[in-house]
PDB file of C-alpha atoms in Angstrom:
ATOM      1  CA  UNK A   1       7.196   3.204  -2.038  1.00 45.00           C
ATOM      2  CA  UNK A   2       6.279   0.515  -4.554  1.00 48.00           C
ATOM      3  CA  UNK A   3       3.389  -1.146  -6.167  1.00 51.00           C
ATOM      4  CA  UNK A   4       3.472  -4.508  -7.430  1.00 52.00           C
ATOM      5  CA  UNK A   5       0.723  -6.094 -10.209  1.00 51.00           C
ATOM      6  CA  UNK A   6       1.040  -9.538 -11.024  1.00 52.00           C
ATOM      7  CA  UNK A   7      -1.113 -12.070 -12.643  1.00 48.00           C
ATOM      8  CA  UNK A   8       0.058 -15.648 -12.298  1.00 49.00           C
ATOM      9  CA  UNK A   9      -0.859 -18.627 -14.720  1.00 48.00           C
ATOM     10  CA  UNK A  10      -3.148 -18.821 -17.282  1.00 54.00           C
ATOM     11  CA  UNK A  11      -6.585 -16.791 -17.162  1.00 58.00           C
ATOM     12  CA  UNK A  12      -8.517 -19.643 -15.774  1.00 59.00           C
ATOM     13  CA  UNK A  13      -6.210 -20.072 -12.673  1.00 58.00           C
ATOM     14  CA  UNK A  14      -5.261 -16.071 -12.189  1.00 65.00           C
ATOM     15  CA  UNK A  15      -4.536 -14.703  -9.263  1.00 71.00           C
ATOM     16  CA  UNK A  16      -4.348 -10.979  -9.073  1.00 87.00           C
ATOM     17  CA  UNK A  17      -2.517  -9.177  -6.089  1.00 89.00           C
ATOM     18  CA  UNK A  18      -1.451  -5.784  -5.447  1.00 89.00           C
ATOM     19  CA  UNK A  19       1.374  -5.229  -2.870  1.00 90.00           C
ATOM     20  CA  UNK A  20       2.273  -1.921  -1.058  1.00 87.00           C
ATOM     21  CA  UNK A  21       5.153  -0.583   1.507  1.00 83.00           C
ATOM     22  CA  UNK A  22       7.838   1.932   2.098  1.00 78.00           C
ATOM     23  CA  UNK A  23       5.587   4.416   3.352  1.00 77.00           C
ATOM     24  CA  UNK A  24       8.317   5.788   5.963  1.00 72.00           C
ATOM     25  CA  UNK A  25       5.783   7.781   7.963  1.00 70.00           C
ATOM     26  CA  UNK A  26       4.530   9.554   4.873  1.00 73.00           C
ATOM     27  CA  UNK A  27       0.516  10.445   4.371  1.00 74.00           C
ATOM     28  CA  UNK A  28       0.579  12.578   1.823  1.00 72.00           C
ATOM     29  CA  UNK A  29       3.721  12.265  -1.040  1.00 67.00           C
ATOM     30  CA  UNK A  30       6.312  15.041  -1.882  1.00 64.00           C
ATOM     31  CA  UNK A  31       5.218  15.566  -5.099  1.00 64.00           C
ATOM     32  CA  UNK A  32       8.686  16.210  -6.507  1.00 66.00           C
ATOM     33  CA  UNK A  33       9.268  13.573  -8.903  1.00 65.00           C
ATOM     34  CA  UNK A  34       7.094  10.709  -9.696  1.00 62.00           C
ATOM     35  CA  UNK A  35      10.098   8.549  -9.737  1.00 65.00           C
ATOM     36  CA  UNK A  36      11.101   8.783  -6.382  1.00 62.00           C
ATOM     37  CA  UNK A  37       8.028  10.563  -4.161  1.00 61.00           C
ATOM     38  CA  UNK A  38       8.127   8.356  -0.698  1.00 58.00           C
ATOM     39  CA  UNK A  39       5.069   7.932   1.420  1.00 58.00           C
ATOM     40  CA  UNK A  40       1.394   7.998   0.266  1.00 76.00           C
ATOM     41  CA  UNK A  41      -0.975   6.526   1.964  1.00 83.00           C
ATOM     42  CA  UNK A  42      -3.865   8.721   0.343  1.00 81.00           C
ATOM     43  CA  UNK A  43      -2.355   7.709  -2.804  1.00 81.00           C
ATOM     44  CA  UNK A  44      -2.463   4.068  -2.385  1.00 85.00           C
ATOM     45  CA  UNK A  45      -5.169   4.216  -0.967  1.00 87.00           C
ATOM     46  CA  UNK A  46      -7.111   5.593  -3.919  1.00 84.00           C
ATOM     47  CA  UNK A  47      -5.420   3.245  -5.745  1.00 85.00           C
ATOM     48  CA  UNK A  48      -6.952  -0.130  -4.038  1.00 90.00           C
ATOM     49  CA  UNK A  49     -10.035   1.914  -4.200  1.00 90.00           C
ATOM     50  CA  UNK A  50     -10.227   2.220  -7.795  1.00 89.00           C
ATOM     51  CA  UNK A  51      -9.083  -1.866  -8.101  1.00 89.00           C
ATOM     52  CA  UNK A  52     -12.019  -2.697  -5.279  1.00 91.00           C
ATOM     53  CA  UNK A  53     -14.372  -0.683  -7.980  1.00 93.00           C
ATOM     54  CA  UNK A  54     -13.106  -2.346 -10.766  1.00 89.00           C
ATOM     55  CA  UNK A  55     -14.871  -5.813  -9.505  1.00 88.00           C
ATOM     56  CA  UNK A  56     -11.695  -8.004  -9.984  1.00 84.00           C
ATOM     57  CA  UNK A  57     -10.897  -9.855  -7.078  1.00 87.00           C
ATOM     58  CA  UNK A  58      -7.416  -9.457  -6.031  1.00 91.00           C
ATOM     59  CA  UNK A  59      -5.066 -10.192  -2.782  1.00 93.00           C
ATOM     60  CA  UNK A  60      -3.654  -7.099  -1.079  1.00 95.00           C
ATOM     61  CA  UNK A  61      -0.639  -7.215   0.910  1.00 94.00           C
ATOM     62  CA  UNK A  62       1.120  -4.288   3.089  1.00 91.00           C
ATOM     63  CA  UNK A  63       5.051  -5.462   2.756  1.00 89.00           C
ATOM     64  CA  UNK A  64       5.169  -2.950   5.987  1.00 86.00           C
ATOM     65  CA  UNK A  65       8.052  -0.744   6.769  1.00 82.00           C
ATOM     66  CA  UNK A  66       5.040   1.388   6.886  1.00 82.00           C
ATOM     67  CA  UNK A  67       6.291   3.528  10.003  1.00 79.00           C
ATOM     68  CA  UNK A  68       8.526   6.254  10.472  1.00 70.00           C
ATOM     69  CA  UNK A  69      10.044   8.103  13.478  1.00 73.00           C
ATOM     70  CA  UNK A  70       8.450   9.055  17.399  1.00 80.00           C
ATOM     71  CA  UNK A  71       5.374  11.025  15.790  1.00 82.00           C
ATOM     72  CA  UNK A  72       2.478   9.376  17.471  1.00 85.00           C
ATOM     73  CA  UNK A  73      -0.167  12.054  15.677  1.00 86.00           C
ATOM     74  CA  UNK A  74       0.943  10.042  12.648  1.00 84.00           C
ATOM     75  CA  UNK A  75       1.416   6.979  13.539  1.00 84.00           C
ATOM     76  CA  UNK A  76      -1.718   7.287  14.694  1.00 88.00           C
ATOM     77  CA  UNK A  77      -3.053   8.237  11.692  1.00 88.00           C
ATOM     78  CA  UNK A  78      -1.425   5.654   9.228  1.00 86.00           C
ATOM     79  CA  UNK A  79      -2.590   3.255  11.122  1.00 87.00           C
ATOM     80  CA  UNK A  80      -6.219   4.284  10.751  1.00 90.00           C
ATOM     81  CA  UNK A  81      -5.619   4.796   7.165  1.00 89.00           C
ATOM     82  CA  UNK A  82      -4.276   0.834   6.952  1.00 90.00           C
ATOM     83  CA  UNK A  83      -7.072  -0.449   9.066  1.00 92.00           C
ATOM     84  CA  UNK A  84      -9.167   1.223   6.116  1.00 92.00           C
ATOM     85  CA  UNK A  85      -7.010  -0.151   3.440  1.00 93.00           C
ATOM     86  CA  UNK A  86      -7.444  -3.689   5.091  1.00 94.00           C
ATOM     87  CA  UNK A  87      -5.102  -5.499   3.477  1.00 95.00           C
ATOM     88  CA  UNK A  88      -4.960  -9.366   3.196  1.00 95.00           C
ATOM     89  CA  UNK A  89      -1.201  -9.522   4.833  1.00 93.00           C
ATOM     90  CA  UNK A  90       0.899  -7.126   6.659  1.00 91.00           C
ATOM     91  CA  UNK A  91       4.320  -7.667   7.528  1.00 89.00           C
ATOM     92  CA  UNK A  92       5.428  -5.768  10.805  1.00 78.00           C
ATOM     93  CA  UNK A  93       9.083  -4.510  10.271  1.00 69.00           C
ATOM     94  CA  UNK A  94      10.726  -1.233  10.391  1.00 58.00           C
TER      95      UNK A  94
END
């Protein structure tokens, strides 16, 4: 899973946009090691919670591979999660 934070141009002309993706059927992550946890969708989804609070507009954008596997319990329930998310673009791939 990765996270990108960008702001383009000078201040005047900024656009801010968080991507997401690589959730692989995950909802909650390993915990293991920070540096390589997969999944998450309760984490990023506190994450563009706390960015929505912030004020700051921003573009959101689901680079997909979001889905993992036959489990339809969880696709189901990623999906709801997303819908929640709502992000600006999704791209529908593996």
């Amino acid at each position: 899973m990765f996270f990108f934070h960008f702001l383009f141009s000078s201040p005047s002309q900024a656009i801010d946009w968080l991507a997401f993706g690589d959730l692989r059927g995950t909802i909650e992550t390993c915990g293991c090691d920070p540096r390589s946890d997969l999944g998450g969708v309760e984490r990023i989804a506190g994450l563009v919670n706390l960015e929505r609070q912030s004020g700051r507009a921003f573009l959101l954008f689901d680079l997909g591979n979001d889905l993992h596997g036959e489990d339809l319990l969880k696709t189901k329930y990623i999906n709801q999660a997303l819908d929640l998310i709502k992000p600006d673009a999704t791209l529908f791939n593996r």
